[in-house]
């Protein structure tokens, strides 16, 4: 009989089994069970009922609105993220750390507060409420408000992905390109972009997932007008509160599939381009 | 000409803004976008309650209902952060140190609360923990009620905050040197002693950072909680929900007052996080 000795840095078998079981049980009960329930409820009446529930006009309208909100918020935050990362990592100027803190600020604000601040600015009793009403411009309880709230909650995603990445890559390559006569735009397109493309994609992926799934902030500014200002998550709530559980879980399953797709793509990026993403995930 | 300037650069390495173009454009756009979309609206939040005056502000946030909601949001967030930190350390340890089939899947699933919209989590947890749900029916046999009680708030907060604790501790664990553990073992420590007295102390800064992030997220959470909480005023009504209730009653200043308290709390958290990080940097 050959006895296998443990390395001094290995846990004994009983401890491995115990901690492994605790970890797996906790994840299974806390995370996987809710996910399984969503799909079970959504397909309880078969795939035909699932499709019928999706093809309901108000549901389709909510899908469209969510896509519009994400379609505006994500590209804007992407451009902002690139601009912010460029000025923060390629130049030295006073107050840089403070600027980075401010960019991260939306992450530490409650989603409901994120919605509230736009009500205080654009609401009937808000700063610009009166003049907006006089000119018949609708921001609150309309699509622009939803877009604004979505921009706020997804604000830092791209920037905070790119800043550590570009800081790590330094300025040498860009400065070489500039001294060789490249314009700023050429430098960015041919030198910087190829270096950051996977990090950029990673940030956009997370930004998009949050934009499509945001609930609290959008809930405050939306007004919950069925088929008009209800995004997908808000439509889930409306159906659920009206005791239409199959309908609510159908839309929920659609959102859950989107979340799973995001996770799969995220894992793929982390696995395939680990080196290119490394700087952003090392701290 | 170009060669000359290249030589000039080599002799006098310029680290000035003139080397790369686009400074004014990128900084200008960044400041404009940040100010108009984030800073000015946040300013509105801070200014609004001022119309109440100090005594009016105090009156708005010291009603029993508001105090109860703040106590519930922050108290349960703290409990959730502690629970998540405990299990987060175990999960991170299992993911970093053990090898088993399905590990990659388990690792990816940790981020589910980040990716899953909170409303979806809310209705799923609510159905799961309802007295006739998969988990709720089991707990009901022991006389435990979770859904529509303050414990429902706790369950939802534990769900949404878990990734913060795991993802903060995990990279720190992965970079721990094995030498100290070997040293402890050669000096006669049992494995449990090594884990408790050598490994765990090195993880404290990361654990506390993850705990603070989990707390901040849980305290402000809305979507996943309102479905499972039952929202009984002064019992299971969270602060963010009360903000919405006040808004629906057109009490803008009252809503903003609660919002300011929550914002101040997250500022304190942010400061504490920065302090923690510099403390951790010093220890390294």
PDB file of C-alpha atoms in Angstrom, chain A residues 83-283:
ATOM      1  CA  UNK A  83     -12.509  59.754 -23.974  1.00  0.00           C
ATOM      2  CA  UNK A  84     -12.178  59.539 -20.187  1.00  0.00           C
ATOM      3  CA  UNK A  85      -9.619  56.731 -20.313  1.00  0.00           C
ATOM      4  CA  UNK A  86      -7.660  58.561 -23.009  1.00  0.00           C
ATOM      5  CA  UNK A  87      -7.323  61.840 -21.110  1.00  0.00           C
ATOM      6  CA  UNK A  88      -6.720  60.132 -17.764  1.00  0.00           C
ATOM      7  CA  UNK A  89      -4.066  57.702 -18.940  1.00  0.00           C
ATOM      8  CA  UNK A  90      -2.276  59.637 -21.701  1.00  0.00           C
ATOM      9  CA  UNK A  91      -1.737  62.973 -19.943  1.00  0.00           C
ATOM     10  CA  UNK A  92      -0.740  64.272 -16.546  1.00  0.00           C
ATOM     11  CA  UNK A  93      -2.920  66.895 -14.946  1.00  0.00           C
ATOM     12  CA  UNK A  94      -3.906  67.845 -11.401  1.00  0.00           C
ATOM     13  CA  UNK A  95      -7.064  66.381  -9.912  1.00  0.00           C
ATOM     14  CA  UNK A  96      -6.843  63.130 -11.852  1.00  0.00           C
ATOM     15  CA  UNK A  97      -7.577  60.834  -8.883  1.00  0.00           C
ATOM     16  CA  UNK A  98     -10.551  62.974  -7.977  1.00  0.00           C
ATOM     17  CA  UNK A  99     -11.875  62.688 -11.536  1.00  0.00           C
ATOM     18  CA  UNK A 100     -11.605  58.886 -11.387  1.00  0.00           C
ATOM     19  CA  UNK A 101     -13.539  58.868  -8.106  1.00  0.00           C
ATOM     20  CA  UNK A 102     -16.269  61.025  -9.657  1.00  0.00           C
ATOM     21  CA  UNK A 103     -16.567  58.664 -12.639  1.00  0.00           C
ATOM     22  CA  UNK A 104     -17.086  55.750 -10.251  1.00  0.00           C
ATOM     23  CA  UNK A 105     -19.687  57.681  -8.281  1.00  0.00           C
ATOM     24  CA  UNK A 106     -22.810  56.311 -10.059  1.00  0.00           C
ATOM     25  CA  UNK A 107     -21.895  52.795  -8.882  1.00  0.00           C
ATOM     26  CA  UNK A 108     -22.201  53.793  -5.247  1.00  0.00           C
ATOM     27  CA  UNK A 109     -25.525  55.563  -5.682  1.00  0.00           C
ATOM     28  CA  UNK A 110     -28.717  53.589  -5.072  1.00  0.00           C
ATOM     29  CA  UNK A 111     -30.628  53.000  -8.350  1.00  0.00           C
ATOM     30  CA  UNK A 112     -33.691  54.660  -6.846  1.00  0.00           C
ATOM     31  CA  UNK A 113     -31.630  57.770  -6.000  1.00  0.00           C
ATOM     32  CA  UNK A 114     -30.353  57.683  -9.600  1.00  0.00           C
ATOM     33  CA  UNK A 115     -33.938  57.944 -10.810  1.00  0.00           C
ATOM     34  CA  UNK A 116     -34.860  60.479  -8.148  1.00  0.00           C
ATOM     35  CA  UNK A 117     -32.240  63.023  -9.209  1.00  0.00           C
ATOM     36  CA  UNK A 118     -33.718  63.232 -12.724  1.00  0.00           C
ATOM     37  CA  UNK A 119     -37.190  63.724 -11.234  1.00  0.00           C
ATOM     38  CA  UNK A 120     -35.775  66.624  -9.208  1.00  0.00           C
ATOM     39  CA  UNK A 121     -34.329  68.164 -12.371  1.00  0.00           C
ATOM     40  CA  UNK A 122     -37.029  67.445 -14.946  1.00  0.00           C
ATOM     41  CA  UNK A 123     -40.127  66.648 -12.819  1.00  0.00           C
ATOM     42  CA  UNK A 124     -43.263  68.810 -12.614  1.00  0.00           C
ATOM     43  CA  UNK A 125     -41.846  70.519  -9.501  1.00  0.00           C
ATOM     44  CA  UNK A 126     -38.238  70.137 -10.629  1.00  0.00           C
ATOM     45  CA  UNK A 127     -35.735  72.718 -11.816  1.00  0.00           C
ATOM     46  CA  UNK A 128     -36.752  72.677 -15.466  1.00  0.00           C
ATOM     47  CA  UNK A 129     -40.227  71.171 -15.002  1.00  0.00           C
ATOM     48  CA  UNK A 130     -42.175  74.351 -15.710  1.00  0.00           C
ATOM     49  CA  UNK A 131     -40.267  75.428 -18.817  1.00  0.00           C
ATOM     50  CA  UNK A 132     -40.329  71.902 -20.238  1.00  0.00           C
ATOM     51  CA  UNK A 133     -44.095  71.712 -19.732  1.00  0.00           C
ATOM     52  CA  UNK A 134     -44.567  75.126 -21.377  1.00  0.00           C
ATOM     53  CA  UNK A 135     -42.672  73.968 -24.421  1.00  0.00           C
ATOM     54  CA  UNK A 136     -44.459  70.606 -24.441  1.00  0.00           C
ATOM     55  CA  UNK A 137     -41.243  68.627 -24.066  1.00  0.00           C
ATOM     56  CA  UNK A 138     -41.619  65.300 -22.292  1.00  0.00           C
ATOM     57  CA  UNK A 139     -38.575  63.880 -20.562  1.00  0.00           C
ATOM     58  CA  UNK A 140     -40.031  62.265 -17.457  1.00  0.00           C
ATOM     59  CA  UNK A 141     -42.503  59.411 -17.953  1.00  0.00           C
ATOM     60  CA  UNK A 142     -41.242  59.226 -21.539  1.00  0.00           C
ATOM     61  CA  UNK A 143     -38.374  57.652 -23.447  1.00  0.00           C
ATOM     62  CA  UNK A 144     -35.736  60.410 -22.796  1.00  0.00           C
ATOM     63  CA  UNK A 145     -36.043  59.974 -19.027  1.00  0.00           C
ATOM     64  CA  UNK A 146     -35.614  56.231 -19.344  1.00  0.00           C
ATOM     65  CA  UNK A 147     -32.511  56.756 -21.500  1.00  0.00           C
ATOM     66  CA  UNK A 148     -31.064  59.254 -19.000  1.00  0.00           C
ATOM     67  CA  UNK A 149     -31.600  56.920 -16.044  1.00  0.00           C
ATOM     68  CA  UNK A 150     -30.049  54.055 -18.017  1.00  0.00           C
ATOM     69  CA  UNK A 151     -27.008  56.197 -18.897  1.00  0.00           C
ATOM     70  CA  UNK A 152     -26.539  57.083 -15.230  1.00  0.00           C
ATOM     71  CA  UNK A 153     -26.556  53.540 -13.857  1.00  0.00           C
ATOM     72  CA  UNK A 154     -24.263  52.215 -16.617  1.00  0.00           C
ATOM     73  CA  UNK A 155     -22.036  55.307 -16.602  1.00  0.00           C
ATOM     74  CA  UNK A 156     -18.699  53.903 -15.293  1.00  0.00           C
ATOM     75  CA  UNK A 157     -18.675  50.424 -16.912  1.00  0.00           C
ATOM     76  CA  UNK A 158     -16.518  51.108 -20.004  1.00  0.00           C
ATOM     77  CA  UNK A 159     -14.340  53.763 -18.356  1.00  0.00           C
ATOM     78  CA  UNK A 160     -13.397  51.645 -15.359  1.00  0.00           C
ATOM     79  CA  UNK A 161     -12.535  48.742 -17.638  1.00  0.00           C
ATOM     80  CA  UNK A 162     -10.318  50.853 -19.911  1.00  0.00           C
ATOM     81  CA  UNK A 163      -8.550  53.108 -17.372  1.00  0.00           C
ATOM     82  CA  UNK A 164      -6.427  50.411 -15.646  1.00  0.00           C
ATOM     83  CA  UNK A 165      -5.860  48.658 -18.982  1.00  0.00           C
ATOM     84  CA  UNK A 166      -4.591  51.772 -20.790  1.00  0.00           C
ATOM     85  CA  UNK A 167      -2.622  52.955 -17.740  1.00  0.00           C
ATOM     86  CA  UNK A 168      -0.832  49.613 -17.813  1.00  0.00           C
ATOM     87  CA  UNK A 169      -0.007  49.901 -21.511  1.00  0.00           C
ATOM     88  CA  UNK A 170       1.606  53.303 -21.066  1.00  0.00           C
ATOM     89  CA  UNK A 171       2.071  55.986 -23.686  1.00  0.00           C
ATOM     90  CA  UNK A 172       5.172  54.877 -25.549  1.00  0.00           C
ATOM     91  CA  UNK A 173       3.440  53.378 -28.582  1.00  0.00           C
ATOM     92  CA  UNK A 174       1.145  56.379 -29.038  1.00  0.00           C
ATOM     93  CA  UNK A 175       4.043  58.804 -28.617  1.00  0.00           C
ATOM     94  CA  UNK A 176       6.061  56.882 -31.184  1.00  0.00           C
ATOM     95  CA  UNK A 177       3.156  57.053 -33.619  1.00  0.00           C
ATOM     96  CA  UNK A 178       2.773  60.790 -32.994  1.00  0.00           C
ATOM     97  CA  UNK A 179       6.462  61.500 -33.567  1.00  0.00           C
ATOM     98  CA  UNK A 180       6.290  59.516 -36.792  1.00  0.00           C
ATOM     99  CA  UNK A 181       3.648  61.935 -37.984  1.00  0.00           C
ATOM    100  CA  UNK A 182       0.382  60.151 -37.315  1.00  0.00           C
ATOM    101  CA  UNK A 183      -2.610  62.318 -36.527  1.00  0.00           C
ATOM    102  CA  UNK A 184      -4.383  61.841 -33.225  1.00  0.00           C
ATOM    103  CA  UNK A 185      -7.236  59.984 -34.862  1.00  0.00           C
ATOM    104  CA  UNK A 186      -4.859  57.690 -36.783  1.00  0.00           C
ATOM    105  CA  UNK A 187      -2.931  57.016 -33.586  1.00  0.00           C
ATOM    106  CA  UNK A 188      -6.074  56.038 -31.759  1.00  0.00           C
ATOM    107  CA  UNK A 189      -7.467  53.896 -34.568  1.00  0.00           C
ATOM    108  CA  UNK A 190      -4.261  52.040 -35.528  1.00  0.00           C
ATOM    109  CA  UNK A 191      -2.298  51.927 -32.264  1.00  0.00           C
ATOM    110  CA  UNK A 192      -4.555  52.285 -29.255  1.00  0.00           C
ATOM    111  CA  UNK A 193      -7.722  50.556 -30.435  1.00  0.00           C
ATOM    112  CA  UNK A 194      -6.068  47.240 -31.382  1.00  0.00           C
ATOM    113  CA  UNK A 195      -4.502  47.168 -27.902  1.00  0.00           C
ATOM    114  CA  UNK A 196      -7.717  47.765 -26.017  1.00  0.00           C
ATOM    115  CA  UNK A 197     -10.345  46.119 -28.223  1.00  0.00           C
ATOM    116  CA  UNK A 198     -11.036  43.120 -25.987  1.00  0.00           C
ATOM    117  CA  UNK A 199     -11.142  45.227 -22.844  1.00  0.00           C
ATOM    118  CA  UNK A 200     -13.497  47.592 -24.639  1.00  0.00           C
ATOM    119  CA  UNK A 201     -15.737  44.717 -25.693  1.00  0.00           C
ATOM    120  CA  UNK A 202     -15.734  43.405 -22.131  1.00  0.00           C
ATOM    121  CA  UNK A 203     -16.826  46.767 -20.762  1.00  0.00           C
ATOM    122  CA  UNK A 204     -19.510  47.171 -23.431  1.00  0.00           C
ATOM    123  CA  UNK A 205     -20.823  43.680 -22.653  1.00  0.00           C
ATOM    124  CA  UNK A 206     -21.291  44.453 -18.947  1.00  0.00           C
ATOM    125  CA  UNK A 207     -22.666  47.905 -19.746  1.00  0.00           C
ATOM    126  CA  UNK A 208     -25.230  46.403 -22.122  1.00  0.00           C
ATOM    127  CA  UNK A 209     -26.357  43.734 -19.658  1.00  0.00           C
ATOM    128  CA  UNK A 210     -26.980  46.337 -16.981  1.00  0.00           C
ATOM    129  CA  UNK A 211     -28.694  48.693 -19.443  1.00  0.00           C
ATOM    130  CA  UNK A 212     -31.183  46.026 -20.532  1.00  0.00           C
ATOM    131  CA  UNK A 213     -31.786  44.829 -16.985  1.00  0.00           C
ATOM    132  CA  UNK A 214     -31.962  48.062 -14.991  1.00  0.00           C
ATOM    133  CA  UNK A 215     -35.066  48.270 -12.847  1.00  0.00           C
ATOM    134  CA  UNK A 216     -34.880  50.682  -9.892  1.00  0.00           C
ATOM    135  CA  UNK A 217     -33.721  53.846 -11.644  1.00  0.00           C
ATOM    136  CA  UNK A 218     -35.917  53.317 -14.689  1.00  0.00           C
ATOM    137  CA  UNK A 219     -38.871  52.495 -12.459  1.00  0.00           C
ATOM    138  CA  UNK A 220     -38.748  55.965 -10.885  1.00  0.00           C
ATOM    139  CA  UNK A 221     -38.730  57.891 -14.182  1.00  0.00           C
ATOM    140  CA  UNK A 222     -40.865  55.640 -16.359  1.00  0.00           C
ATOM    141  CA  UNK A 223     -44.426  56.276 -15.175  1.00  0.00           C
ATOM    142  CA  UNK A 224     -45.276  52.626 -15.948  1.00  0.00           C
ATOM    143  CA  UNK A 225     -47.471  53.275 -18.967  1.00  0.00           C
ATOM    144  CA  UNK A 226     -48.221  49.824 -20.331  1.00  0.00           C
ATOM    145  CA  UNK A 227     -46.919  49.319 -23.852  1.00  0.00           C
ATOM    146  CA  UNK A 228     -45.422  52.835 -23.947  1.00  0.00           C
ATOM    147  CA  UNK A 229     -42.873  53.441 -21.173  1.00  0.00           C
ATOM    148  CA  UNK A 230     -42.441  49.938 -19.760  1.00  0.00           C
ATOM    149  CA  UNK A 231     -39.056  48.346 -20.331  1.00  0.00           C
ATOM    150  CA  UNK A 232     -38.700  44.567 -20.062  1.00  0.00           C
ATOM    151  CA  UNK A 233     -37.902  44.506 -16.314  1.00  0.00           C
ATOM    152  CA  UNK A 234     -40.765  46.914 -15.622  1.00  0.00           C
ATOM    153  CA  UNK A 235     -43.086  44.745 -17.713  1.00  0.00           C
ATOM    154  CA  UNK A 236     -42.089  41.769 -15.546  1.00  0.00           C
ATOM    155  CA  UNK A 237     -43.245  43.699 -12.493  1.00  0.00           C
ATOM    156  CA  UNK A 238     -46.497  44.785 -14.128  1.00  0.00           C
ATOM    157  CA  UNK A 239     -47.400  41.228 -15.164  1.00  0.00           C
ATOM    158  CA  UNK A 240     -46.398  39.847 -11.762  1.00  0.00           C
ATOM    159  CA  UNK A 241     -48.431  42.438  -9.847  1.00  0.00           C
ATOM    160  CA  UNK A 242     -51.435  41.572 -12.035  1.00  0.00           C
ATOM    161  CA  UNK A 243     -51.057  37.897 -11.048  1.00  0.00           C
ATOM    162  CA  UNK A 244     -50.112  36.938 -14.622  1.00  0.00           C
ATOM    163  CA  UNK A 245     -47.324  34.669 -13.347  1.00  0.00           C
ATOM    164  CA  UNK A 246     -46.787  32.713 -16.607  1.00  0.00           C
ATOM    165  CA  UNK A 247     -46.461  36.011 -18.493  1.00  0.00           C
ATOM    166  CA  UNK A 248     -44.115  37.513 -15.896  1.00  0.00           C
ATOM    167  CA  UNK A 249     -41.874  34.448 -15.882  1.00  0.00           C
ATOM    168  CA  UNK A 250     -41.850  34.311 -19.688  1.00  0.00           C
ATOM    169  CA  UNK A 251     -40.371  37.827 -19.928  1.00  0.00           C
ATOM    170  CA  UNK A 252     -38.146  36.981 -16.948  1.00  0.00           C
ATOM    171  CA  UNK A 253     -36.858  33.886 -18.765  1.00  0.00           C
ATOM    172  CA  UNK A 254     -36.047  36.036 -21.799  1.00  0.00           C
ATOM    173  CA  UNK A 255     -34.007  38.345 -19.567  1.00  0.00           C
ATOM    174  CA  UNK A 256     -32.397  35.360 -17.816  1.00  0.00           C
ATOM    175  CA  UNK A 257     -31.307  33.922 -21.195  1.00  0.00           C
ATOM    176  CA  UNK A 258     -29.730  37.273 -21.958  1.00  0.00           C
ATOM    177  CA  UNK A 259     -27.928  37.181 -18.597  1.00  0.00           C
ATOM    178  CA  UNK A 260     -26.643  33.653 -19.279  1.00  0.00           C
ATOM    179  CA  UNK A 261     -25.440  34.704 -22.725  1.00  0.00           C
ATOM    180  CA  UNK A 262     -23.625  37.653 -21.144  1.00  0.00           C
ATOM    181  CA  UNK A 263     -21.990  35.379 -18.576  1.00  0.00           C
ATOM    182  CA  UNK A 264     -20.935  32.914 -21.281  1.00  0.00           C
ATOM    183  CA  UNK A 265     -19.396  35.646 -23.462  1.00  0.00           C
ATOM    184  CA  UNK A 266     -17.727  37.191 -20.408  1.00  0.00           C
ATOM    185  CA  UNK A 267     -16.191  33.860 -19.405  1.00  0.00           C
ATOM    186  CA  UNK A 268     -15.072  33.302 -22.996  1.00  0.00           C
ATOM    187  CA  UNK A 269     -13.369  36.699 -23.105  1.00  0.00           C
ATOM    188  CA  UNK A 270     -11.715  36.108 -19.728  1.00  0.00           C
ATOM    189  CA  UNK A 271     -10.452  32.725 -20.822  1.00  0.00           C
ATOM    190  CA  UNK A 272      -9.409  33.530 -24.394  1.00  0.00           C
ATOM    191  CA  UNK A 273      -7.942  37.005 -23.872  1.00  0.00           C
ATOM    192  CA  UNK A 274      -6.782  36.729 -20.274  1.00  0.00           C
ATOM    193  CA  UNK A 275      -3.547  38.598 -20.995  1.00  0.00           C
ATOM    194  CA  UNK A 276      -5.192  41.510 -22.769  1.00  0.00           C
ATOM    195  CA  UNK A 277      -7.684  41.929 -19.942  1.00  0.00           C
ATOM    196  CA  UNK A 278      -5.217  41.213 -17.157  1.00  0.00           C
ATOM    197  CA  UNK A 279      -4.464  44.790 -16.120  1.00  0.00           C
ATOM    198  CA  UNK A 280      -8.086  45.582 -15.424  1.00  0.00           C
ATOM    199  CA  UNK A 281      -8.608  42.544 -13.212  1.00  0.00           C
ATOM    200  CA  UNK A 282      -5.421  42.452 -11.233  1.00  0.00           C
ATOM    201  CA  UNK A 283      -6.133  45.068  -8.577  1.00  0.00           C
TER     202      UNK A 283
END
